[in-house]
Amino acid sequence: MSANFLDQVNFDSNGLVAAIAQDAGTGRILMMAWMNREALAATVESGEAVYFSRSRKQLWHKGESSGNTQKVKEIRLDCDGDMICLQIEQVGGIACHTGRESCLYRVLENGQWRTTDAVIKDPSEMYS
């Protein structure tokens, strides 16, 4: 496979591009993470989401610890080339390290963040 597609991505000065994971079935945004060239290439190669962990400074295969992997159905690049959207199937139904379906589980109401999504699985059961 030609790596030419990687040259069309506008990685930032740190070599990263924002990547949104969206449930292919429901359209719900599940999370946002970062990818570098190697992570995007690994995602394409494996068919599962691979991100770049800024805190650990290494590739992170989503679900490597929790088992909640993301099977990639489609990859889209925005008009400026600086944002990726992954259409995924969330294996296990949990994308967030807090044990929820989505990392976007809080809504702003009257100047306060209100939690809207219940924990599906206690994180201590996923990460040991």
PDB file of N, CA, C and O in Angstrom, residues 5-79:
ATOM      1  N   PHE A   5      -1.016   8.646   1.009  1.00  0.00           N
ATOM      2  CA  PHE A   5      -2.135   9.234   1.756  1.00  0.00           C
ATOM      3  C   PHE A   5      -1.644   9.955   3.006  1.00  0.00           C
ATOM      4  O   PHE A   5      -2.231  10.941   3.426  1.00  0.00           O
ATOM      5  N   LEU A   6      -0.555   9.488   3.592  1.00  0.00           N
ATOM      6  CA  LEU A   6       0.001  10.126   4.784  1.00  0.00           C
ATOM      7  C   LEU A   6       0.526  11.524   4.468  1.00  0.00           C
ATOM      8  O   LEU A   6       0.465  12.416   5.313  1.00  0.00           O
ATOM      9  N   ASP A   7       1.018  11.717   3.262  1.00  0.00           N
ATOM     10  CA  ASP A   7       1.569  13.018   2.866  1.00  0.00           C
ATOM     11  C   ASP A   7       0.485  14.074   2.709  1.00  0.00           C
ATOM     12  O   ASP A   7       0.780  15.259   2.676  1.00  0.00           O
ATOM     13  N   GLN A   8      -0.762  13.658   2.617  1.00  0.00           N
ATOM     14  CA  GLN A   8      -1.867  14.593   2.447  1.00  0.00           C
ATOM     15  C   GLN A   8      -2.462  15.033   3.785  1.00  0.00           C
ATOM     16  O   GLN A   8      -3.363  15.858   3.830  1.00  0.00           O
ATOM     17  N   VAL A   9      -1.952  14.474   4.885  1.00  0.00           N
ATOM     18  CA  VAL A   9      -2.415  14.848   6.223  1.00  0.00           C
ATOM     19  C   VAL A   9      -1.532  15.978   6.741  1.00  0.00           C
ATOM     20  O   VAL A   9      -0.305  15.898   6.660  1.00  0.00           O
ATOM     21  N   ASN A  10      -2.144  17.031   7.245  1.00  0.00           N
ATOM     22  CA  ASN A  10      -1.403  18.168   7.800  1.00  0.00           C
ATOM     23  C   ASN A  10      -1.167  17.941   9.296  1.00  0.00           C
ATOM     24  O   ASN A  10      -1.923  18.421  10.133  1.00  0.00           O
ATOM     25  N   PHE A  11      -0.110  17.204   9.589  1.00  0.00           N
ATOM     26  CA  PHE A  11       0.271  16.970  10.972  1.00  0.00           C
ATOM     27  C   PHE A  11       0.780  18.292  11.552  1.00  0.00           C
ATOM     28  O   PHE A  11       1.399  19.079  10.846  1.00  0.00           O
ATOM     29  N   ASP A  12       0.518  18.532  12.834  1.00  0.00           N
ATOM     30  CA  ASP A  12       0.935  19.796  13.456  1.00  0.00           C
ATOM     31  C   ASP A  12       2.445  19.807  13.719  1.00  0.00           C
ATOM     32  O   ASP A  12       3.163  18.872  13.345  1.00  0.00           O
ATOM     33  N   SER A  13       2.921  20.849  14.379  1.00  0.00           N
ATOM     34  CA  SER A  13       4.357  21.002  14.628  1.00  0.00           C
ATOM     35  C   SER A  13       4.928  19.903  15.514  1.00  0.00           C
ATOM     36  O   SER A  13       6.131  19.682  15.540  1.00  0.00           O
ATOM     37  N   ASN A  14       4.045  19.197  16.238  1.00  0.00           N
ATOM     38  CA  ASN A  14       4.471  18.053  17.052  1.00  0.00           C
ATOM     39  C   ASN A  14       4.326  16.733  16.303  1.00  0.00           C
ATOM     40  O   ASN A  14       4.521  15.670  16.886  1.00  0.00           O
ATOM     41  N   GLY A  15       3.934  16.809  15.036  1.00  0.00           N
ATOM     42  CA  GLY A  15       3.765  15.606  14.229  1.00  0.00           C
ATOM     43  C   GLY A  15       2.468  14.873  14.509  1.00  0.00           C
ATOM     44  O   GLY A  15       2.360  13.679  14.236  1.00  0.00           O
ATOM     45  N   LEU A  16       1.458  15.597  15.032  1.00  0.00           N
ATOM     46  CA  LEU A  16       0.196  14.969  15.415  1.00  0.00           C
ATOM     47  C   LEU A  16      -0.982  15.539  14.646  1.00  0.00           C
ATOM     48  O   LEU A  16      -0.943  16.668  14.169  1.00  0.00           O
ATOM     49  N   VAL A  17      -2.038  14.734  14.563  1.00  0.00           N
ATOM     50  CA  VAL A  17      -3.307  15.166  13.989  1.00  0.00           C
ATOM     51  C   VAL A  17      -4.414  14.679  14.927  1.00  0.00           C
ATOM     52  O   VAL A  17      -4.316  13.591  15.505  1.00  0.00           O
ATOM     53  N   ALA A  18      -5.438  15.516  15.117  1.00  0.00           N
ATOM     54  CA  ALA A  18      -6.579  15.142  15.954  1.00  0.00           C
ATOM     55  C   ALA A  18      -7.362  14.029  15.257  1.00  0.00           C
ATOM     56  O   ALA A  18      -7.557  14.066  14.042  1.00  0.00           O
ATOM     57  N   ALA A  19      -7.819  13.063  16.048  1.00  0.00           N
ATOM     58  CA  ALA A  19      -8.601  11.942  15.514  1.00  0.00           C
ATOM     59  C   ALA A  19      -9.848  11.756  16.374  1.00  0.00           C
ATOM     60  O   ALA A  19      -9.749  11.527  17.574  1.00  0.00           O
ATOM     61  N   ILE A  20     -10.999  11.876  15.735  1.00  0.00           N
ATOM     62  CA  ILE A  20     -12.281  11.677  16.392  1.00  0.00           C
ATOM     63  C   ILE A  20     -12.730  10.249  16.110  1.00  0.00           C
ATOM     64  O   ILE A  20     -12.680   9.797  14.968  1.00  0.00           O
ATOM     65  N   ALA A  21     -13.167   9.543  17.148  1.00  0.00           N
ATOM     66  CA  ALA A  21     -13.747   8.205  16.969  1.00  0.00           C
ATOM     67  C   ALA A  21     -15.261   8.337  17.089  1.00  0.00           C
ATOM     68  O   ALA A  21     -15.770   8.788  18.111  1.00  0.00           O
ATOM     69  N   GLN A  22     -15.957   7.959  16.019  1.00  0.00           N
ATOM     70  CA  GLN A  22     -17.412   8.081  15.953  1.00  0.00           C
ATOM     71  C   GLN A  22     -18.005   6.703  15.705  1.00  0.00           C
ATOM     72  O   GLN A  22     -17.532   5.960  14.844  1.00  0.00           O
ATOM     73  N   ASP A  23     -19.040   6.371  16.480  1.00  0.00           N
ATOM     74  CA  ASP A  23     -19.712   5.086  16.311  1.00  0.00           C
ATOM     75  C   ASP A  23     -20.336   5.028  14.916  1.00  0.00           C
ATOM     76  O   ASP A  23     -21.161   5.881  14.562  1.00  0.00           O
ATOM     77  N   ALA A  24     -19.946   4.045  14.125  1.00  0.00           N
ATOM     78  CA  ALA A  24     -20.426   3.933  12.746  1.00  0.00           C
ATOM     79  C   ALA A  24     -21.922   3.649  12.681  1.00  0.00           C
ATOM     80  O   ALA A  24     -22.571   4.008  11.707  1.00  0.00           O
ATOM     81  N   GLY A  25     -22.467   3.025  13.706  1.00  0.00           N
ATOM     82  CA  GLY A  25     -23.885   2.696  13.705  1.00  0.00           C
ATOM     83  C   GLY A  25     -24.784   3.810  14.180  1.00  0.00           C
ATOM     84  O   GLY A  25     -25.816   4.090  13.568  1.00  0.00           O
ATOM     85  N   THR A  26     -24.379   4.490  15.260  1.00  0.00           N
ATOM     86  CA  THR A  26     -25.245   5.498  15.870  1.00  0.00           C
ATOM     87  C   THR A  26     -24.859   6.930  15.528  1.00  0.00           C
ATOM     88  O   THR A  26     -25.664   7.844  15.695  1.00  0.00           O
ATOM     89  N   GLY A  27     -23.615   7.144  15.107  1.00  0.00           N
ATOM     90  CA  GLY A  27     -23.135   8.483  14.823  1.00  0.00           C
ATOM     91  C   GLY A  27     -22.632   9.221  16.056  1.00  0.00           C
ATOM     92  O   GLY A  27     -22.144  10.341  15.952  1.00  0.00           O
ATOM     93  N   ARG A  28     -22.728   8.604  17.225  1.00  0.00           N
ATOM     94  CA  ARG A  28     -22.284   9.258  18.454  1.00  0.00           C
ATOM     95  C   ARG A  28     -20.763   9.384  18.478  1.00  0.00           C
ATOM     96  O   ARG A  28     -20.039   8.440  18.176  1.00  0.00           O
ATOM     97  N   ILE A  29     -20.273  10.573  18.840  1.00  0.00           N
ATOM     98  CA  ILE A  29     -18.839  10.757  19.019  1.00  0.00           C
ATOM     99  C   ILE A  29     -18.458  10.109  20.339  1.00  0.00           C
ATOM    100  O   ILE A  29     -19.039  10.404  21.379  1.00  0.00           O
ATOM    101  N   LEU A  30     -17.474   9.220  20.278  1.00  0.00           N
ATOM    102  CA  LEU A  30     -17.078   8.459  21.460  1.00  0.00           C
ATOM    103  C   LEU A  30     -15.851   9.030  22.142  1.00  0.00           C
ATOM    104  O   LEU A  30     -15.744   8.982  23.358  1.00  0.00           O
ATOM    105  N   MET A  31     -14.920   9.556  21.365  1.00  0.00           N
ATOM    106  CA  MET A  31     -13.695  10.071  21.962  1.00  0.00           C
ATOM    107  C   MET A  31     -12.884  10.844  20.935  1.00  0.00           C
ATOM    108  O   MET A  31     -13.161  10.786  19.744  1.00  0.00           O
ATOM    109  N   MET A  32     -11.887  11.546  21.439  1.00  0.00           N
ATOM    110  CA  MET A  32     -10.905  12.226  20.609  1.00  0.00           C
ATOM    111  C   MET A  32      -9.529  11.842  21.137  1.00  0.00           C
ATOM    112  O   MET A  32      -9.332  11.732  22.344  1.00  0.00           O
ATOM    113  N   ALA A  33      -8.621  11.601  20.235  1.00  0.00           N
ATOM    114  CA  ALA A  33      -7.244  11.281  20.618  1.00  0.00           C
ATOM    115  C   ALA A  33      -6.335  11.852  19.527  1.00  0.00           C
ATOM    116  O   ALA A  33      -6.799  12.527  18.610  1.00  0.00           O
ATOM    117  N   TRP A  34      -5.065  11.566  19.634  1.00  0.00           N
ATOM    118  CA  TRP A  34      -4.082  12.068  18.669  1.00  0.00           C
ATOM    119  C   TRP A  34      -3.456  10.917  17.912  1.00  0.00           C
ATOM    120  O   TRP A  34      -3.297   9.816  18.453  1.00  0.00           O
ATOM    121  N   MET A  35      -3.077  11.182  16.668  1.00  0.00           N
ATOM    122  CA  MET A  35      -2.347  10.209  15.850  1.00  0.00           C
ATOM    123  C   MET A  35      -1.116  10.893  15.280  1.00  0.00           C
ATOM    124  O   MET A  35      -1.169  12.074  14.932  1.00  0.00           O
ATOM    125  N   ASN A  36      -0.034  10.129  15.185  1.00  0.00           N
ATOM    126  CA  ASN A  36       1.105  10.578  14.397  1.00  0.00           C
ATOM    127  C   ASN A  36       1.103   9.726  13.120  1.00  0.00           C
ATOM    128  O   ASN A  36       0.181   8.923  12.911  1.00  0.00           O
ATOM    129  N   ARG A  37       2.079   9.916  12.251  1.00  0.00           N
ATOM    130  CA  ARG A  37       2.120   9.166  10.978  1.00  0.00           C
ATOM    131  C   ARG A  37       2.106   7.667  11.237  1.00  0.00           C
ATOM    132  O   ARG A  37       1.403   6.911  10.565  1.00  0.00           O
ATOM    133  N   GLU A  38       2.901   7.241  12.207  1.00  0.00           N
ATOM    134  CA  GLU A  38       3.014   5.813  12.498  1.00  0.00           C
ATOM    135  C   GLU A  38       1.691   5.238  13.003  1.00  0.00           C
ATOM    136  O   GLU A  38       1.297   4.135  12.622  1.00  0.00           O
ATOM    137  N   ALA A  39       0.978   5.987  13.838  1.00  0.00           N
ATOM    138  CA  ALA A  39      -0.313   5.525  14.366  1.00  0.00           C
ATOM    139  C   ALA A  39      -1.349   5.410  13.256  1.00  0.00           C
ATOM    140  O   ALA A  39      -2.099   4.431  13.198  1.00  0.00           O
ATOM    141  N   LEU A  40      -1.382   6.410  12.373  1.00  0.00           N
ATOM    142  CA  LEU A  40      -2.344   6.364  11.271  1.00  0.00           C
ATOM    143  C   LEU A  40      -2.024   5.207  10.333  1.00  0.00           C
ATOM    144  O   LEU A  40      -2.924   4.472   9.913  1.00  0.00           O
ATOM    145  N   ALA A  41      -0.754   5.019  10.028  1.00  0.00           N
ATOM    146  CA  ALA A  41      -0.353   3.900   9.173  1.00  0.00           C
ATOM    147  C   ALA A  41      -0.704   2.561   9.828  1.00  0.00           C
ATOM    148  O   ALA A  41      -1.207   1.650   9.170  1.00  0.00           O
ATOM    149  N   ALA A  42      -0.477   2.445  11.136  1.00  0.00           N
ATOM    150  CA  ALA A  42      -0.795   1.199  11.859  1.00  0.00           C
ATOM    151  C   ALA A  42      -2.302   0.954  11.900  1.00  0.00           C
ATOM    152  O   ALA A  42      -2.753  -0.196  11.834  1.00  0.00           O
ATOM    153  N   THR A  43      -3.085   2.022  12.006  1.00  0.00           N
ATOM    154  CA  THR A  43      -4.541   1.901  11.992  1.00  0.00           C
ATOM    155  C   THR A  43      -5.009   1.343  10.657  1.00  0.00           C
ATOM    156  O   THR A  43      -5.823   0.420  10.605  1.00  0.00           O
ATOM    157  N   VAL A  44      -4.485   1.896   9.580  1.00  0.00           N
ATOM    158  CA  VAL A  44      -4.843   1.428   8.241  1.00  0.00           C
ATOM    159  C   VAL A  44      -4.421  -0.024   8.058  1.00  0.00           C
ATOM    160  O   VAL A  44      -5.185  -0.849   7.559  1.00  0.00           O
ATOM    161  N   GLU A  45      -3.223  -0.336   8.490  1.00  0.00           N
ATOM    162  CA  GLU A  45      -2.665  -1.693   8.340  1.00  0.00           C
ATOM    163  C   GLU A  45      -3.456  -2.733   9.132  1.00  0.00           C
ATOM    164  O   GLU A  45      -3.774  -3.809   8.634  1.00  0.00           O
ATOM    165  N   SER A  46      -3.800  -2.412  10.386  1.00  0.00           N
ATOM    166  CA  SER A  46      -4.429  -3.405  11.277  1.00  0.00           C
ATOM    167  C   SER A  46      -5.950  -3.422  11.201  1.00  0.00           C
ATOM    168  O   SER A  46      -6.574  -4.408  11.581  1.00  0.00           O
ATOM    169  N   GLY A  47      -6.553  -2.307  10.770  1.00  0.00           N
ATOM    170  CA  GLY A  47      -8.014  -2.221  10.764  1.00  0.00           C
ATOM    171  C   GLY A  47      -8.593  -1.926  12.136  1.00  0.00           C
ATOM    172  O   GLY A  47      -9.810  -1.956  12.327  1.00  0.00           O
ATOM    173  N   GLU A  48      -7.717  -1.643  13.100  1.00  0.00           N
ATOM    174  CA  GLU A  48      -8.133  -1.250  14.450  1.00  0.00           C
ATOM    175  C   GLU A  48      -7.439   0.053  14.809  1.00  0.00           C
ATOM    176  O   GLU A  48      -6.321   0.312  14.363  1.00  0.00           O
ATOM    177  N   ALA A  49      -8.119   0.867  15.628  1.00  0.00           N
ATOM    178  CA  ALA A  49      -7.594   2.191  15.967  1.00  0.00           C
ATOM    179  C   ALA A  49      -6.314   2.095  16.792  1.00  0.00           C
ATOM    180  O   ALA A  49      -6.258   1.395  17.798  1.00  0.00           O
ATOM    181  N   VAL A  50      -5.320   2.827  16.331  1.00  0.00           N
ATOM    182  CA  VAL A  50      -4.050   2.990  17.035  1.00  0.00           C
ATOM    183  C   VAL A  50      -3.817   4.489  17.152  1.00  0.00           C
ATOM    184  O   VAL A  50      -3.903   5.220  16.167  1.00  0.00           O
ATOM    185  N   TYR A  51      -3.554   4.944  18.353  1.00  0.00           N
ATOM    186  CA  TYR A  51      -3.364   6.367  18.607  1.00  0.00           C
ATOM    187  C   TYR A  51      -1.949   6.595  19.121  1.00  0.00           C
ATOM    188  O   TYR A  51      -1.203   5.654  19.369  1.00  0.00           O
ATOM    189  N   PHE A  52      -1.613   7.885  19.307  1.00  0.00           N
ATOM    190  CA  PHE A  52      -0.340   8.239  19.911  1.00  0.00           C
ATOM    191  C   PHE A  52      -0.629   8.854  21.270  1.00  0.00           C
ATOM    192  O   PHE A  52      -1.339   9.850  21.374  1.00  0.00           O
ATOM    193  N   SER A  53      -0.091   8.261  22.315  1.00  0.00           N
ATOM    194  CA  SER A  53      -0.262   8.778  23.668  1.00  0.00           C
ATOM    195  C   SER A  53       0.767   9.872  23.913  1.00  0.00           C
ATOM    196  O   SER A  53       1.977   9.599  23.922  1.00  0.00           O
ATOM    197  N   ARG A  54       0.285  11.095  24.097  1.00  0.00           N
ATOM    198  CA  ARG A  54       1.204  12.208  24.358  1.00  0.00           C
ATOM    199  C   ARG A  54       1.860  12.064  25.724  1.00  0.00           C
ATOM    200  O   ARG A  54       3.023  12.425  25.887  1.00  0.00           O
ATOM    201  N   SER A  55       1.143  11.551  26.717  1.00  0.00           N
ATOM    202  CA  SER A  55       1.722  11.428  28.057  1.00  0.00           C
ATOM    203  C   SER A  55       2.794  10.339  28.114  1.00  0.00           C
ATOM    204  O   SER A  55       3.817  10.510  28.757  1.00  0.00           O
ATOM    205  N   ARG A  56       2.566   9.231  27.416  1.00  0.00           N
ATOM    206  CA  ARG A  56       3.541   8.136  27.415  1.00  0.00           C
ATOM    207  C   ARG A  56       4.543   8.230  26.274  1.00  0.00           C
ATOM    208  O   ARG A  56       5.510   7.486  26.223  1.00  0.00           O
ATOM    209  N   LYS A  57       4.231   9.121  25.308  1.00  0.00           N
ATOM    210  CA  LYS A  57       5.081   9.314  24.128  1.00  0.00           C
ATOM    211  C   LYS A  57       5.322   8.007  23.377  1.00  0.00           C
ATOM    212  O   LYS A  57       6.447   7.676  23.006  1.00  0.00           O
ATOM    213  N   GLN A  58       4.204   7.290  23.145  1.00  0.00           N
ATOM    214  CA  GLN A  58       4.294   6.032  22.398  1.00  0.00           C
ATOM    215  C   GLN A  58       2.952   5.695  21.763  1.00  0.00           C
ATOM    216  O   GLN A  58       1.928   6.272  22.125  1.00  0.00           O
ATOM    217  N   LEU A  59       2.993   4.761  20.824  1.00  0.00           N
ATOM    218  CA  LEU A  59       1.756   4.305  20.205  1.00  0.00           C
ATOM    219  C   LEU A  59       0.899   3.603  21.235  1.00  0.00           C
ATOM    220  O   LEU A  59       1.405   2.981  22.178  1.00  0.00           O
ATOM    221  N   TRP A  60      -0.407   3.706  21.035  1.00  0.00           N
ATOM    222  CA  TRP A  60      -1.380   3.134  21.951  1.00  0.00           C
ATOM    223  C   TRP A  60      -2.471   2.472  21.117  1.00  0.00           C
ATOM    224  O   TRP A  60      -3.251   3.139  20.458  1.00  0.00           O
ATOM    225  N   HIS A  61      -2.458   1.147  21.102  1.00  0.00           N
ATOM    226  CA  HIS A  61      -3.504   0.391  20.410  1.00  0.00           C
ATOM    227  C   HIS A  61      -4.728   0.405  21.315  1.00  0.00           C
ATOM    228  O   HIS A  61      -4.709  -0.209  22.378  1.00  0.00           O
ATOM    229  N   LYS A  62      -5.767   1.120  20.895  1.00  0.00           N
ATOM    230  CA  LYS A  62      -6.965   1.278  21.725  1.00  0.00           C
ATOM    231  C   LYS A  62      -7.481  -0.093  22.143  1.00  0.00           C
ATOM    232  O   LYS A  62      -7.705  -0.960  21.315  1.00  0.00           O
ATOM    233  N   GLY A  63      -7.654  -0.267  23.446  1.00  0.00           N
ATOM    234  CA  GLY A  63      -8.160  -1.526  23.981  1.00  0.00           C
ATOM    235  C   GLY A  63      -7.086  -2.524  24.356  1.00  0.00           C
ATOM    236  O   GLY A  63      -7.402  -3.627  24.801  1.00  0.00           O
ATOM    237  N   GLU A  64      -5.817  -2.147  24.223  1.00  0.00           N
ATOM    238  CA  GLU A  64      -4.747  -3.099  24.536  1.00  0.00           C
ATOM    239  C   GLU A  64      -4.787  -3.538  25.999  1.00  0.00           C
ATOM    240  O   GLU A  64      -4.423  -4.657  26.308  1.00  0.00           O
ATOM    241  N   SER A  65      -5.251  -2.671  26.887  1.00  0.00           N
ATOM    242  CA  SER A  65      -5.368  -3.025  28.309  1.00  0.00           C
ATOM    243  C   SER A  65      -6.780  -3.453  28.673  1.00  0.00           C
ATOM    244  O   SER A  65      -6.975  -4.417  29.394  1.00  0.00           O
ATOM    245  N   SER A  66      -7.771  -2.725  28.167  1.00  0.00           N
ATOM    246  CA  SER A  66      -9.171  -2.944  28.572  1.00  0.00           C
ATOM    247  C   SER A  66      -9.885  -4.010  27.756  1.00  0.00           C
ATOM    248  O   SER A  66     -10.901  -4.534  28.187  1.00  0.00           O
ATOM    249  N   GLY A  67      -9.379  -4.280  26.555  1.00  0.00           N
ATOM    250  CA  GLY A  67     -10.067  -5.203  25.660  1.00  0.00           C
ATOM    251  C   GLY A  67     -11.117  -4.519  24.806  1.00  0.00           C
ATOM    252  O   GLY A  67     -11.726  -5.149  23.936  1.00  0.00           O
ATOM    253  N   ASN A  68     -11.341  -3.224  25.022  1.00  0.00           N
ATOM    254  CA  ASN A  68     -12.353  -2.471  24.281  1.00  0.00           C
ATOM    255  C   ASN A  68     -11.738  -1.839  23.036  1.00  0.00           C
ATOM    256  O   ASN A  68     -11.518  -0.633  22.970  1.00  0.00           O
ATOM    257  N   THR A  69     -11.473  -2.672  22.035  1.00  0.00           N
ATOM    258  CA  THR A  69     -10.825  -2.214  20.815  1.00  0.00           C
ATOM    259  C   THR A  69     -11.824  -1.487  19.913  1.00  0.00           C
ATOM    260  O   THR A  69     -13.035  -1.539  20.139  1.00  0.00           O
ATOM    261  N   GLN A  70     -11.287  -0.829  18.906  1.00  0.00           N
ATOM    262  CA  GLN A  70     -12.117  -0.118  17.941  1.00  0.00           C
ATOM    263  C   GLN A  70     -11.821  -0.645  16.540  1.00  0.00           C
ATOM    264  O   GLN A  70     -10.720  -0.460  16.025  1.00  0.00           O
ATOM    265  N   LYS A  71     -12.808  -1.317  15.949  1.00  0.00           N
ATOM    266  CA  LYS A  71     -12.677  -1.807  14.579  1.00  0.00           C
ATOM    267  C   LYS A  71     -13.044  -0.670  13.626  1.00  0.00           C
ATOM    268  O   LYS A  71     -14.141  -0.130  13.694  1.00  0.00           O
ATOM    269  N   VAL A  72     -12.106  -0.311  12.762  1.00  0.00           N
ATOM    270  CA  VAL A  72     -12.286   0.833  11.877  1.00  0.00           C
ATOM    271  C   VAL A  72     -13.055   0.415  10.629  1.00  0.00           C
ATOM    272  O   VAL A  72     -12.673  -0.512   9.924  1.00  0.00           O
ATOM    273  N   LYS A  73     -14.154   1.126  10.384  1.00  0.00           N
ATOM    274  CA  LYS A  73     -14.997   0.880   9.214  1.00  0.00           C
ATOM    275  C   LYS A  73     -14.670   1.854   8.086  1.00  0.00           C
ATOM    276  O   LYS A  73     -14.793   1.516   6.915  1.00  0.00           O
ATOM    277  N   GLU A  74     -14.284   3.087   8.443  1.00  0.00           N
ATOM    278  CA  GLU A  74     -13.989   4.116   7.450  1.00  0.00           C
ATOM    279  C   GLU A  74     -13.123   5.183   8.099  1.00  0.00           C
ATOM    280  O   GLU A  74     -13.254   5.451   9.290  1.00  0.00           O
ATOM    281  N   ILE A  75     -12.253   5.782   7.301  1.00  0.00           N
ATOM    282  CA  ILE A  75     -11.418   6.888   7.763  1.00  0.00           C
ATOM    283  C   ILE A  75     -11.662   8.064   6.837  1.00  0.00           C
ATOM    284  O   ILE A  75     -11.565   7.929   5.614  1.00  0.00           O
ATOM    285  N   ARG A  76     -11.972   9.214   7.438  1.00  0.00           N
ATOM    286  CA  ARG A  76     -12.189  10.438   6.661  1.00  0.00           C
ATOM    287  C   ARG A  76     -11.200  11.503   7.102  1.00  0.00           C
ATOM    288  O   ARG A  76     -10.824  11.571   8.269  1.00  0.00           O
ATOM    289  N   LEU A  77     -10.814  12.344   6.143  1.00  0.00           N
ATOM    290  CA  LEU A  77      -9.920  13.469   6.377  1.00  0.00           C
ATOM    291  C   LEU A  77     -10.700  14.742   6.085  1.00  0.00           C
ATOM    292  O   LEU A  77     -11.372  14.835   5.061  1.00  0.00           O
ATOM    293  N   ASP A  78     -10.617  15.734   6.987  1.00  0.00           N
ATOM    294  CA  ASP A  78     -11.376  16.973   6.773  1.00  0.00           C
ATOM    295  C   ASP A  78     -10.751  17.821   5.673  1.00  0.00           C
ATOM    296  O   ASP A  78      -9.673  17.515   5.154  1.00  0.00           O
ATOM    297  N   CYS A  79     -11.460  18.904   5.321  1.00  0.00           N
ATOM    298  CA  CYS A  79     -11.079  19.752   4.181  1.00  0.00           C
ATOM    299  C   CYS A  79      -9.696  20.380   4.327  1.00  0.00           C
ATOM    300  O   CYS A  79      -9.008  20.595   3.327  1.00  0.00           O
TER     301      CYS A  79
END
